[in-house]
Amino acid sequence: SQQGEEDPQALSIQEGENATMNCSYKTSINNLQWYRQNSGRGLVHLILIRSNEREKHSGRLRVTLDTSKKSSSLLITASRAADTASYFCATAAIYNFNKFYFGSGTKLNVKP
Amino acid sequence: DTGVSQDPRHKITKRGQNVTFRCDPISEHNRLYWYRQTLGQGPEFLTYFQNEAQLEKSRLLSDRFSAERPKGSFSTLEIQRTEQGDSAMYLCASSLDEGTEETQYFGPGTRLLVL
């Protein structure tokens, strides 16, 4: 299976702190994407990083990708209570790039 | 609202009954996906359409499940003879064919509870 796995499963921080979550996957990918899901809702796309990129920024988000270690990290800086959600990485395989494999997610709780 | 919509948002049914869910994608998107998500897990791919053609089905999609996208616009997912194990959130996503870097946009999901 190419399914990504996020680490940690749950993370609780104070507002203003940074949150880092990691994703590992098993096979070669075309790109990796991060999504956020608020409780009981659909997923919202956050950021896409290509396999030939090592780092990407979007607002308070910073994503890194290490294809040699088959891992990615998502950093949320200066977290806010509204960032409380589950975060999933989704990998798109080289040979089947529109079929996403999601990990089991990191549940982030930002305390005000 | 021009996002992906799903109907109904919640469905409670008795074991053995048939249920049908509808997904309306973003209007210009030619690809449509169905995923299933159980509590505490990430979404699992079920099937996808390019226009009206169903191009791939997961092994998770037993013969009790059928999906259609008759005119390449909205899609339906039907589950026949529901079982308690079918209880999950069913998510629909759509995308525009942009080569290898497509982003899938998700609807709010239909939460199914089979009693």
Short mmCIF file of C-alpha atoms in Angstrom, two decimals:
data_model
loop_
_atom_site.label_atom_id
_atom_site.label_comp_id
_atom_site.label_asym_id
_atom_site.label_seq_id
_atom_site.Cartn_x
_atom_site.Cartn_y
_atom_site.Cartn_z
CA SER A 1 0.00 0.00 0.00
CA GLN A 2 1.16 3.54 -0.67
CA GLN A 3 -0.89 4.99 2.11
CA GLY A 4 0.75 7.84 3.95
CA GLU A 5 0.97 7.78 7.70
CA GLU A 6 0.89 10.94 9.78
CA ASP A 7 2.71 11.46 13.02
CA PRO A 8 1.75 12.33 15.69
CA GLN A 9 -1.82 11.05 15.72
CA ALA A 10 -2.82 13.90 18.02
CA LEU A 11 -1.21 17.20 18.96
CA SER A 12 -2.32 19.75 21.52
CA ILE A 13 -0.67 23.20 21.68
CA GLN A 14 -1.35 26.71 22.92
CA GLU A 15 -2.41 29.48 20.59
CA GLY A 16 0.65 31.23 19.18
CA GLU A 17 2.85 28.14 19.23
CA ASN A 18 4.02 26.34 16.11
CA ALA A 19 2.60 22.95 15.12
CA THR A 20 4.58 20.38 13.17
CA MET A 21 3.12 17.20 11.75
CA ASN A 22 4.84 14.57 9.66
CA CYS A 23 3.81 12.23 6.90
CA SER A 24 5.58 9.13 5.63
CA TYR A 25 4.72 7.16 2.53
CA LYS A 26 5.93 4.02 0.83
CA THR A 27 6.36 4.36 -2.93
CA SER A 28 7.44 6.92 -5.51
CA ILE A 29 5.14 9.88 -5.86
CA ASN A 30 4.33 12.57 -8.38
CA ASN A 31 3.29 15.06 -5.73
CA LEU A 32 2.09 15.27 -2.15
CA GLN A 33 -0.76 17.41 -0.91
CA TRP A 34 -1.97 18.45 2.52
CA TYR A 35 -5.63 18.79 3.41
CA ARG A 36 -7.46 20.04 6.50
CA GLN A 37 -10.73 18.65 7.79
CA ASN A 38 -12.83 20.31 10.44
CA SER A 39 -14.87 17.93 12.56
CA GLY A 40 -17.51 16.16 10.48
CA ARG A 41 -16.89 18.28 7.40
CA GLY A 42 -15.29 17.88 4.00
CA LEU A 43 -11.61 18.30 3.27
CA VAL A 44 -10.06 21.62 2.32
CA HIS A 45 -6.95 21.69 0.16
CA LEU A 46 -4.02 23.50 1.76
CA ILE A 47 -0.92 23.05 -0.37
CA LEU A 48 0.67 20.88 -3.07
CA ILE A 49 4.38 20.09 -3.28
CA ARG A 50 5.87 18.46 -6.37
CA SER A 51 8.30 15.57 -6.12
CA ASN A 52 11.13 17.79 -7.40
CA GLU A 53 10.51 20.48 -4.77
CA ARG A 54 12.00 20.44 -1.29
CA GLU A 55 10.10 23.24 0.42
CA LYS A 56 7.03 25.34 -0.18
CA HIS A 57 5.34 28.15 1.70
CA SER A 58 1.79 29.44 1.77
CA GLY A 59 0.95 32.05 4.37
CA ARG A 60 1.57 30.49 7.78
CA LEU A 61 2.13 27.06 6.25
CA ARG A 62 5.49 25.57 5.40
CA VAL A 63 5.77 22.16 3.78
CA THR A 64 8.94 20.18 3.23
CA LEU A 65 9.43 17.05 1.19
CA ASP A 66 12.30 14.56 1.39
CA THR A 67 11.81 11.97 -1.34
CA SER A 68 14.89 10.01 -0.25
CA LYS A 69 13.25 9.43 3.13
CA LYS A 70 9.74 9.32 1.66
CA SER A 71 8.54 11.86 4.17
CA SER A 72 6.97 15.29 4.36
CA SER A 73 6.29 17.73 7.15
CA LEU A 74 3.70 20.47 7.59
CA LEU A 75 4.52 23.38 9.85
CA ILE A 76 1.84 25.81 10.94
CA THR A 77 3.38 28.89 12.51
CA ALA A 78 1.73 31.14 15.09
CA SER A 79 -1.22 28.78 15.44
CA ARG A 80 -4.75 30.02 16.11
CA ALA A 81 -7.74 28.33 17.72
CA ALA A 82 -9.31 28.24 14.24
CA ASP A 83 -6.50 25.89 13.11
CA THR A 84 -8.04 23.17 15.28
CA ALA A 85 -8.79 20.37 12.80
CA SER A 86 -7.47 17.10 11.43
CA TYR A 87 -4.68 17.33 8.88
CA PHE A 88 -4.11 14.71 6.20
CA CYS A 89 -1.38 14.18 3.67
CA ALA A 90 -2.38 12.72 0.32
CA THR A 91 0.08 11.19 -2.10
CA ALA A 92 -0.34 10.99 -5.85
CA ALA A 93 1.57 8.09 -7.38
CA ILE A 94 3.82 8.50 -10.38
CA TYR A 95 1.91 5.87 -12.31
CA ASN A 96 -1.60 6.90 -11.21
CA PHE A 97 -1.35 10.52 -10.18
CA ASN A 98 -5.04 11.26 -9.86
CA LYS A 99 -5.68 8.46 -7.37
CA PHE A 100 -4.89 9.87 -3.94
CA TYR A 101 -3.83 7.86 -0.94
CA PHE A 102 -4.56 9.52 2.36
CA GLY A 103 -2.95 8.88 5.71
CA SER A 104 -4.90 8.51 8.93
CA GLY A 105 -4.34 12.14 9.88
CA THR A 106 -3.04 14.26 12.74
CA LYS A 107 -5.68 15.72 15.02
CA LEU A 108 -4.54 19.21 16.05
CA ASN A 109 -6.07 21.01 19.00
CA VAL A 110 -5.07 24.65 19.50
CA LYS A 111 -6.05 25.91 22.91
CA PRO A 112 -6.95 29.60 23.19
CA ASP B 1 -22.11 28.51 -3.79
CA THR B 2 -19.94 27.10 -6.59
CA GLY B 3 -18.29 24.32 -4.58
CA VAL B 4 -18.98 20.60 -4.58
CA SER B 5 -22.33 19.76 -3.04
CA GLN B 6 -23.63 16.48 -1.71
CA ASP B 7 -27.11 15.35 -0.80
CA PRO B 8 -28.27 14.25 1.67
CA ARG B 9 -25.84 15.35 4.36
CA HIS B 10 -27.04 12.65 6.74
CA LYS B 11 -28.80 9.34 6.17
CA ILE B 12 -30.00 6.81 8.72
CA THR B 13 -31.24 3.53 7.33
CA LYS B 14 -31.98 0.02 8.45
CA ARG B 15 -29.80 -2.88 7.47
CA GLY B 16 -30.89 -4.36 4.18
CA GLN B 17 -32.29 -1.14 2.73
CA ASN B 18 -30.93 0.56 -0.37
CA VAL B 19 -29.58 4.11 -0.24
CA THR B 20 -28.54 6.57 -2.94
CA PHE B 21 -26.33 9.61 -2.56
CA ARG B 22 -25.90 12.45 -5.00
CA CYS B 23 -22.87 14.61 -5.75
CA ASP B 24 -22.83 17.80 -7.81
CA PRO B 25 -19.27 18.72 -8.75
CA ILE B 26 -17.84 22.11 -9.58
CA SER B 27 -19.39 22.84 -12.96
CA GLU B 28 -16.32 22.90 -15.19
CA HIS B 29 -14.64 19.90 -13.56
CA ASN B 30 -14.45 16.80 -15.71
CA ARG B 31 -13.26 14.38 -13.02
CA LEU B 32 -15.33 13.17 -10.11
CA TYR B 33 -14.25 10.93 -7.23
CA TRP B 34 -15.95 9.02 -4.46
CA TYR B 35 -14.20 8.25 -1.18
CA ARG B 36 -15.27 6.56 2.03
CA GLN B 37 -14.05 7.72 5.43
CA THR B 38 -14.54 5.90 8.70
CA LEU B 39 -14.07 7.46 12.11
CA GLY B 40 -10.46 8.33 12.87
CA GLN B 41 -9.22 7.37 9.43
CA GLY B 42 -8.36 9.18 6.25
CA PRO B 43 -10.51 8.94 3.12
CA GLU B 44 -10.22 5.75 1.07
CA PHE B 45 -10.61 5.86 -2.69
CA LEU B 46 -13.69 4.10 -4.07
CA THR B 47 -14.03 5.09 -7.71
CA TYR B 48 -13.60 7.91 -10.19
CA PHE B 49 -15.08 9.22 -13.41
CA GLN B 50 -13.60 11.15 -16.26
CA ASN B 51 -16.63 12.82 -17.79
CA GLU B 52 -19.23 10.02 -17.90
CA ALA B 53 -16.74 7.14 -18.03
CA GLN B 54 -16.00 5.24 -14.82
CA LEU B 55 -12.27 4.65 -15.14
CA GLU B 56 -11.32 2.91 -11.95
CA LYS B 57 -12.96 1.08 -9.07
CA SER B 58 -11.37 0.09 -5.80
CA ARG B 59 -11.59 -3.43 -4.46
CA LEU B 60 -13.42 -1.78 -1.55
CA LEU B 61 -16.33 -1.26 -3.93
CA SER B 62 -18.24 -4.53 -3.58
CA ASP B 63 -20.95 -5.54 -6.01
CA ARG B 64 -23.49 -3.93 -3.67
CA PHE B 65 -22.07 -0.54 -4.62
CA SER B 66 -22.71 1.14 -7.94
CA ALA B 67 -21.84 4.61 -9.12
CA GLU B 68 -22.99 6.49 -12.17
CA ARG B 69 -22.33 9.81 -13.82
CA PRO B 70 -24.81 9.69 -16.69
CA LYS B 71 -24.17 12.98 -18.44
CA GLY B 72 -20.75 13.78 -17.11
CA SER B 73 -22.17 16.20 -14.59
CA PHE B 74 -23.68 15.00 -11.29
CA SER B 75 -23.00 11.52 -9.93
CA THR B 76 -24.90 9.06 -7.80
CA LEU B 77 -23.57 6.37 -5.50
CA GLU B 78 -25.99 3.60 -4.62
CA ILE B 79 -25.51 1.01 -1.91
CA GLN B 80 -27.82 -1.97 -2.09
CA ARG B 81 -28.69 -4.20 0.87
CA THR B 82 -26.83 -2.00 3.31
CA GLU B 83 -24.81 -3.56 6.10
CA GLN B 84 -23.70 -2.06 9.41
CA GLY B 85 -20.15 -2.00 8.09
CA ASP B 86 -21.24 0.48 5.43
CA SER B 87 -21.67 3.14 8.12
CA ALA B 88 -19.20 5.87 7.20
CA MET B 89 -18.83 9.32 5.68
CA TYR B 90 -19.05 9.22 1.89
CA LEU B 91 -17.08 12.04 0.32
CA CYS B 92 -17.25 13.29 -3.23
CA ALA B 93 -14.50 15.32 -4.86
CA SER B 94 -14.07 16.88 -8.26
CA SER B 95 -11.12 18.15 -10.25
CA LEU B 96 -10.11 19.63 -13.54
CA ASP B 97 -7.72 17.56 -15.62
CA GLU B 98 -4.51 19.56 -15.26
CA GLY B 99 -1.99 16.88 -16.00
CA THR B 100 -0.03 15.52 -13.08
CA GLU B 101 -0.79 18.26 -10.56
CA GLU B 102 -4.48 18.15 -10.11
CA THR B 103 -6.11 19.28 -6.89
CA GLN B 104 -9.27 17.57 -5.75
CA TYR B 105 -11.99 19.72 -4.21
CA PHE B 106 -14.17 17.96 -1.69
CA GLY B 107 -17.82 18.26 -0.82
CA PRO B 108 -19.15 18.26 2.76
CA GLY B 109 -19.86 14.53 2.68
CA THR B 110 -22.86 12.32 3.37
CA ARG B 111 -22.77 10.61 6.73
CA LEU B 112 -24.46 7.19 6.60
CA LEU B 113 -25.56 5.27 9.66
CA VAL B 114 -26.85 1.74 9.14
CA LEU B 115 -28.83 0.41 12.09
#
